[in-house]
JSON list of C-alpha atoms in Angstrom, two decimals:
[
{"chain": "A", "resi": 1, "resn": "UNK", "atom": "CA", "xyz": [-91.33, 101.30, -77.23]},
{"chain": "A", "resi": 2, "resn": "UNK", "atom": "CA", "xyz": [-93.04, 97.98, -76.78]},
{"chain": "A", "resi": 3, "resn": "UNK", "atom": "CA", "xyz": [-96.34, 96.49, -75.70]},
{"chain": "A", "resi": 4, "resn": "UNK", "atom": "CA", "xyz": [-97.49, 93.15, -74.29]},
{"chain": "A", "resi": 5, "resn": "UNK", "atom": "CA", "xyz": [-99.74, 90.67, -76.10]},
{"chain": "A", "resi": 6, "resn": "UNK", "atom": "CA", "xyz": [-100.61, 87.02, -75.59]},
{"chain": "A", "resi": 7, "resn": "UNK", "atom": "CA", "xyz": [-98.74, 84.46, -77.68]},
{"chain": "A", "resi": 8, "resn": "UNK", "atom": "CA", "xyz": [-102.02, 83.17, -79.19]},
{"chain": "A", "resi": 9, "resn": "UNK", "atom": "CA", "xyz": [-102.61, 86.62, -80.80]},
{"chain": "A", "resi": 10, "resn": "UNK", "atom": "CA", "xyz": [-99.34, 86.58, -82.80]},
{"chain": "A", "resi": 11, "resn": "UNK", "atom": "CA", "xyz": [-99.33, 86.00, -86.56]},
{"chain": "A", "resi": 12, "resn": "UNK", "atom": "CA", "xyz": [-96.68, 85.26, -89.19]},
{"chain": "A", "resi": 13, "resn": "UNK", "atom": "CA", "xyz": [-95.07, 88.39, -90.62]},
{"chain": "A", "resi": 14, "resn": "UNK", "atom": "CA", "xyz": [-95.63, 90.40, -87.41]},
{"chain": "A", "resi": 15, "resn": "UNK", "atom": "CA", "xyz": [-92.94, 91.39, -84.93]},
{"chain": "A", "resi": 16, "resn": "UNK", "atom": "CA", "xyz": [-91.94, 90.09, -81.48]},
{"chain": "A", "resi": 17, "resn": "UNK", "atom": "CA", "xyz": [-89.10, 90.73, -79.02]},
{"chain": "A", "resi": 18, "resn": "UNK", "atom": "CA", "xyz": [-86.91, 87.70, -78.27]},
{"chain": "A", "resi": 19, "resn": "UNK", "atom": "CA", "xyz": [-83.57, 88.03, -76.43]},
{"chain": "A", "resi": 20, "resn": "UNK", "atom": "CA", "xyz": [-84.06, 91.86, -76.33]},
{"chain": "A", "resi": 21, "resn": "UNK", "atom": "CA", "xyz": [-84.02, 91.95, -80.15]},
{"chain": "A", "resi": 22, "resn": "UNK", "atom": "CA", "xyz": [-86.85, 92.94, -82.50]},
{"chain": "A", "resi": 23, "resn": "UNK", "atom": "CA", "xyz": [-87.64, 89.94, -84.70]},
{"chain": "A", "resi": 24, "resn": "UNK", "atom": "CA", "xyz": [-90.04, 89.14, -87.53]},
{"chain": "A", "resi": 25, "resn": "UNK", "atom": "CA", "xyz": [-92.12, 85.96, -87.12]},
{"chain": "A", "resi": 26, "resn": "UNK", "atom": "CA", "xyz": [-91.49, 83.35, -89.83]},
{"chain": "A", "resi": 27, "resn": "UNK", "atom": "CA", "xyz": [-93.61, 80.47, -88.51]},
{"chain": "A", "resi": 28, "resn": "UNK", "atom": "CA", "xyz": [-95.85, 79.58, -85.59]},
{"chain": "A", "resi": 29, "resn": "UNK", "atom": "CA", "xyz": [-96.89, 76.05, -84.65]},
{"chain": "A", "resi": 30, "resn": "UNK", "atom": "CA", "xyz": [-99.36, 75.40, -81.85]},
{"chain": "A", "resi": 31, "resn": "UNK", "atom": "CA", "xyz": [-99.99, 72.11, -80.07]},
{"chain": "A", "resi": 32, "resn": "UNK", "atom": "CA", "xyz": [-103.28, 70.98, -78.58]},
{"chain": "A", "resi": 33, "resn": "UNK", "atom": "CA", "xyz": [-103.78, 71.24, -74.84]},
{"chain": "A", "resi": 34, "resn": "UNK", "atom": "CA", "xyz": [-102.87, 68.04, -73.06]},
{"chain": "A", "resi": 35, "resn": "UNK", "atom": "CA", "xyz": [-104.37, 66.20, -70.13]},
{"chain": "A", "resi": 36, "resn": "UNK", "atom": "CA", "xyz": [-102.25, 68.12, -67.61]},
{"chain": "A", "resi": 37, "resn": "UNK", "atom": "CA", "xyz": [-101.39, 71.38, -69.27]},
{"chain": "A", "resi": 38, "resn": "UNK", "atom": "CA", "xyz": [-102.10, 74.25, -71.59]},
{"chain": "A", "resi": 39, "resn": "UNK", "atom": "CA", "xyz": [-101.44, 74.42, -75.32]},
{"chain": "A", "resi": 40, "resn": "UNK", "atom": "CA", "xyz": [-97.88, 75.26, -76.31]},
{"chain": "A", "resi": 41, "resn": "UNK", "atom": "CA", "xyz": [-96.59, 77.39, -79.18]},
{"chain": "A", "resi": 42, "resn": "UNK", "atom": "CA", "xyz": [-93.27, 77.26, -81.03]},
{"chain": "A", "resi": 43, "resn": "UNK", "atom": "CA", "xyz": [-92.34, 80.51, -82.77]},
{"chain": "A", "resi": 44, "resn": "UNK", "atom": "CA", "xyz": [-89.49, 80.68, -85.30]},
{"chain": "A", "resi": 45, "resn": "UNK", "atom": "CA", "xyz": [-88.17, 84.22, -85.89]},
{"chain": "A", "resi": 46, "resn": "UNK", "atom": "CA", "xyz": [-85.38, 86.11, -87.64]},
{"chain": "A", "resi": 47, "resn": "UNK", "atom": "CA", "xyz": [-83.78, 89.19, -86.09]},
{"chain": "A", "resi": 48, "resn": "UNK", "atom": "CA", "xyz": [-84.83, 92.41, -87.81]},
{"chain": "A", "resi": 49, "resn": "UNK", "atom": "CA", "xyz": [-81.45, 94.10, -87.37]},
{"chain": "A", "resi": 50, "resn": "UNK", "atom": "CA", "xyz": [-78.95, 91.23, -87.02]},
{"chain": "A", "resi": 51, "resn": "UNK", "atom": "CA", "xyz": [-80.56, 88.52, -89.22]},
{"chain": "A", "resi": 52, "resn": "UNK", "atom": "CA", "xyz": [-80.07, 85.77, -86.60]},
{"chain": "A", "resi": 53, "resn": "UNK", "atom": "CA", "xyz": [-82.55, 82.90, -86.33]},
{"chain": "A", "resi": 54, "resn": "UNK", "atom": "CA", "xyz": [-84.17, 82.45, -82.93]},
{"chain": "A", "resi": 55, "resn": "UNK", "atom": "CA", "xyz": [-87.02, 80.41, -81.50]},
{"chain": "A", "resi": 56, "resn": "UNK", "atom": "CA", "xyz": [-89.43, 80.73, -78.60]},
{"chain": "A", "resi": 57, "resn": "UNK", "atom": "CA", "xyz": [-91.36, 77.90, -76.95]},
{"chain": "A", "resi": 58, "resn": "UNK", "atom": "CA", "xyz": [-94.05, 78.66, -74.39]},
{"chain": "A", "resi": 59, "resn": "UNK", "atom": "CA", "xyz": [-97.69, 78.50, -73.42]},
{"chain": "A", "resi": 60, "resn": "UNK", "atom": "CA", "xyz": [-100.16, 80.25, -75.74]},
{"chain": "A", "resi": 61, "resn": "UNK", "atom": "CA", "xyz": [-101.59, 82.10, -72.73]},
{"chain": "A", "resi": 62, "resn": "UNK", "atom": "CA", "xyz": [-98.20, 83.66, -71.84]},
{"chain": "A", "resi": 63, "resn": "UNK", "atom": "CA", "xyz": [-97.75, 87.35, -72.48]},
{"chain": "A", "resi": 64, "resn": "UNK", "atom": "CA", "xyz": [-94.82, 88.39, -74.67]},
{"chain": "A", "resi": 65, "resn": "UNK", "atom": "CA", "xyz": [-93.48, 91.78, -75.71]},
{"chain": "A", "resi": 66, "resn": "UNK", "atom": "CA", "xyz": [-94.06, 93.12, -79.22]},
{"chain": "A", "resi": 67, "resn": "UNK", "atom": "CA", "xyz": [-91.96, 96.05, -80.49]},
{"chain": "A", "resi": 68, "resn": "UNK", "atom": "CA", "xyz": [-93.53, 99.10, -82.07]},
{"chain": "A", "resi": 69, "resn": "UNK", "atom": "CA", "xyz": [-91.88, 99.12, -85.51]},
{"chain": "A", "resi": 70, "resn": "UNK", "atom": "CA", "xyz": [-92.15, 102.29, -87.58]},
{"chain": "A", "resi": 71, "resn": "UNK", "atom": "CA", "xyz": [-91.41, 102.69, -91.27]},
{"chain": "A", "resi": 72, "resn": "UNK", "atom": "CA", "xyz": [-90.34, 106.21, -92.13]},
{"chain": "A", "resi": 73, "resn": "UNK", "atom": "CA", "xyz": [-88.85, 108.01, -95.11]},
{"chain": "A", "resi": 74, "resn": "UNK", "atom": "CA", "xyz": [-85.75, 110.16, -95.23]},
{"chain": "A", "resi": 75, "resn": "UNK", "atom": "CA", "xyz": [-83.67, 112.04, -97.78]},
{"chain": "A", "resi": 76, "resn": "UNK", "atom": "CA", "xyz": [-79.97, 111.26, -98.18]},
{"chain": "A", "resi": 77, "resn": "UNK", "atom": "CA", "xyz": [-78.02, 114.46, -97.51]},
{"chain": "A", "resi": 78, "resn": "UNK", "atom": "CA", "xyz": [-74.48, 113.14, -97.97]},
{"chain": "A", "resi": 79, "resn": "UNK", "atom": "CA", "xyz": [-72.51, 109.91, -98.28]},
{"chain": "A", "resi": 80, "resn": "UNK", "atom": "CA", "xyz": [-69.00, 109.46, -96.86]},
{"chain": "A", "resi": 81, "resn": "UNK", "atom": "CA", "xyz": [-67.61, 105.97, -97.45]},
{"chain": "A", "resi": 82, "resn": "UNK", "atom": "CA", "xyz": [-70.20, 103.54, -96.10]},
{"chain": "A", "resi": 83, "resn": "UNK", "atom": "CA", "xyz": [-71.94, 106.11, -93.84]},
{"chain": "A", "resi": 84, "resn": "UNK", "atom": "CA", "xyz": [-74.91, 108.13, -95.06]},
{"chain": "A", "resi": 85, "resn": "UNK", "atom": "CA", "xyz": [-76.33, 111.21, -93.41]},
{"chain": "A", "resi": 86, "resn": "UNK", "atom": "CA", "xyz": [-80.13, 111.21, -93.62]},
{"chain": "A", "resi": 87, "resn": "UNK", "atom": "CA", "xyz": [-82.81, 113.79, -92.89]},
{"chain": "A", "resi": 88, "resn": "UNK", "atom": "CA", "xyz": [-86.18, 112.49, -91.73]},
{"chain": "A", "resi": 89, "resn": "UNK", "atom": "CA", "xyz": [-89.01, 113.74, -93.98]},
{"chain": "A", "resi": 90, "resn": "UNK", "atom": "CA", "xyz": [-91.45, 114.00, -91.06]},
{"chain": "A", "resi": 91, "resn": "UNK", "atom": "CA", "xyz": [-89.63, 115.95, -88.38]},
{"chain": "A", "resi": 92, "resn": "UNK", "atom": "CA", "xyz": [-86.54, 117.07, -90.38]},
{"chain": "A", "resi": 93, "resn": "UNK", "atom": "CA", "xyz": [-84.10, 115.61, -87.85]},
{"chain": "A", "resi": 94, "resn": "UNK", "atom": "CA", "xyz": [-80.74, 114.39, -89.18]},
{"chain": "A", "resi": 95, "resn": "UNK", "atom": "CA", "xyz": [-78.90, 111.18, -88.28]},
{"chain": "A", "resi": 96, "resn": "UNK", "atom": "CA", "xyz": [-76.19, 108.93, -89.65]},
{"chain": "A", "resi": 97, "resn": "UNK", "atom": "CA", "xyz": [-76.57, 105.30, -90.65]},
{"chain": "A", "resi": 98, "resn": "UNK", "atom": "CA", "xyz": [-74.20, 102.65, -91.99]},
{"chain": "A", "resi": 99, "resn": "UNK", "atom": "CA", "xyz": [-75.05, 101.59, -95.55]},
{"chain": "A", "resi": 100, "resn": "UNK", "atom": "CA", "xyz": [-75.13, 97.78, -95.94]},
{"chain": "A", "resi": 101, "resn": "UNK", "atom": "CA", "xyz": [-73.00, 96.35, -98.76]},
{"chain": "A", "resi": 102, "resn": "UNK", "atom": "CA", "xyz": [-76.04, 95.18, -100.78]},
{"chain": "A", "resi": 103, "resn": "UNK", "atom": "CA", "xyz": [-77.40, 98.76, -100.95]},
{"chain": "A", "resi": 104, "resn": "UNK", "atom": "CA", "xyz": [-74.17, 100.64, -101.79]},
{"chain": "A", "resi": 105, "resn": "UNK", "atom": "CA", "xyz": [-74.83, 100.81, -105.56]},
{"chain": "A", "resi": 106, "resn": "UNK", "atom": "CA", "xyz": [-78.51, 101.84, -105.11]},
{"chain": "A", "resi": 107, "resn": "UNK", "atom": "CA", "xyz": [-78.02, 104.71, -102.65]},
{"chain": "A", "resi": 108, "resn": "UNK", "atom": "CA", "xyz": [-77.30, 108.18, -104.06]},
{"chain": "A", "resi": 109, "resn": "UNK", "atom": "CA", "xyz": [-77.25, 111.67, -102.56]},
{"chain": "A", "resi": 110, "resn": "UNK", "atom": "CA", "xyz": [-80.53, 113.57, -102.82]},
{"chain": "A", "resi": 111, "resn": "UNK", "atom": "CA", "xyz": [-82.67, 110.42, -103.11]},
{"chain": "A", "resi": 112, "resn": "UNK", "atom": "CA", "xyz": [-85.48, 109.51, -100.75]},
{"chain": "A", "resi": 113, "resn": "UNK", "atom": "CA", "xyz": [-85.21, 106.16, -98.96]},
{"chain": "A", "resi": 114, "resn": "UNK", "atom": "CA", "xyz": [-87.29, 104.34, -96.37]},
{"chain": "A", "resi": 115, "resn": "UNK", "atom": "CA", "xyz": [-85.98, 103.09, -93.07]},
{"chain": "A", "resi": 116, "resn": "UNK", "atom": "CA", "xyz": [-87.20, 101.01, -90.13]},
{"chain": "A", "resi": 117, "resn": "UNK", "atom": "CA", "xyz": [-86.87, 102.03, -86.50]},
{"chain": "A", "resi": 118, "resn": "UNK", "atom": "CA", "xyz": [-87.56, 99.80, -83.47]},
{"chain": "A", "resi": 119, "resn": "UNK", "atom": "CA", "xyz": [-86.18, 99.63, -79.93]},
{"chain": "A", "resi": 120, "resn": "UNK", "atom": "CA", "xyz": [-83.85, 102.56, -80.62]},
{"chain": "A", "resi": 121, "resn": "UNK", "atom": "CA", "xyz": [-82.20, 100.90, -83.64]},
{"chain": "A", "resi": 122, "resn": "UNK", "atom": "CA", "xyz": [-82.37, 102.07, -87.25]},
{"chain": "A", "resi": 123, "resn": "UNK", "atom": "CA", "xyz": [-82.04, 100.07, -90.50]},
{"chain": "A", "resi": 124, "resn": "UNK", "atom": "CA", "xyz": [-82.33, 101.03, -94.18]},
{"chain": "A", "resi": 125, "resn": "UNK", "atom": "CA", "xyz": [-85.25, 99.35, -95.93]},
{"chain": "A", "resi": 126, "resn": "UNK", "atom": "CA", "xyz": [-84.68, 99.68, -99.68]},
{"chain": "A", "resi": 127, "resn": "UNK", "atom": "CA", "xyz": [-87.02, 97.50, -101.68]},
{"chain": "A", "resi": 128, "resn": "UNK", "atom": "CA", "xyz": [-86.40, 96.45, -105.27]}
]
């Protein structure tokens, strides 16, 4: 699920798709239009699911895809090693997700956690 917007409408902290990966925008710098061309924008991003830094350079009038990112809550049904089985609190569907190392000590059975879903990928979003 994605939609198209112009580069000039993007803001820091919002999401954009670069290299078929949902990314969060860390900085945007825009140049002035020159004598022979349109204004350019340089967007620095970090991958939402893989943590990789990426950048995009293009005209501010260019259209770019923006992912539809949803934050949802789920209850942890069971934990087996580093895999947790979760039940969505909205539609009661169940799915499995790998628990990142930094969240292992904070995740317990029966607790409610939030997660992010975009472009068919799922990630735990536990805030301190």
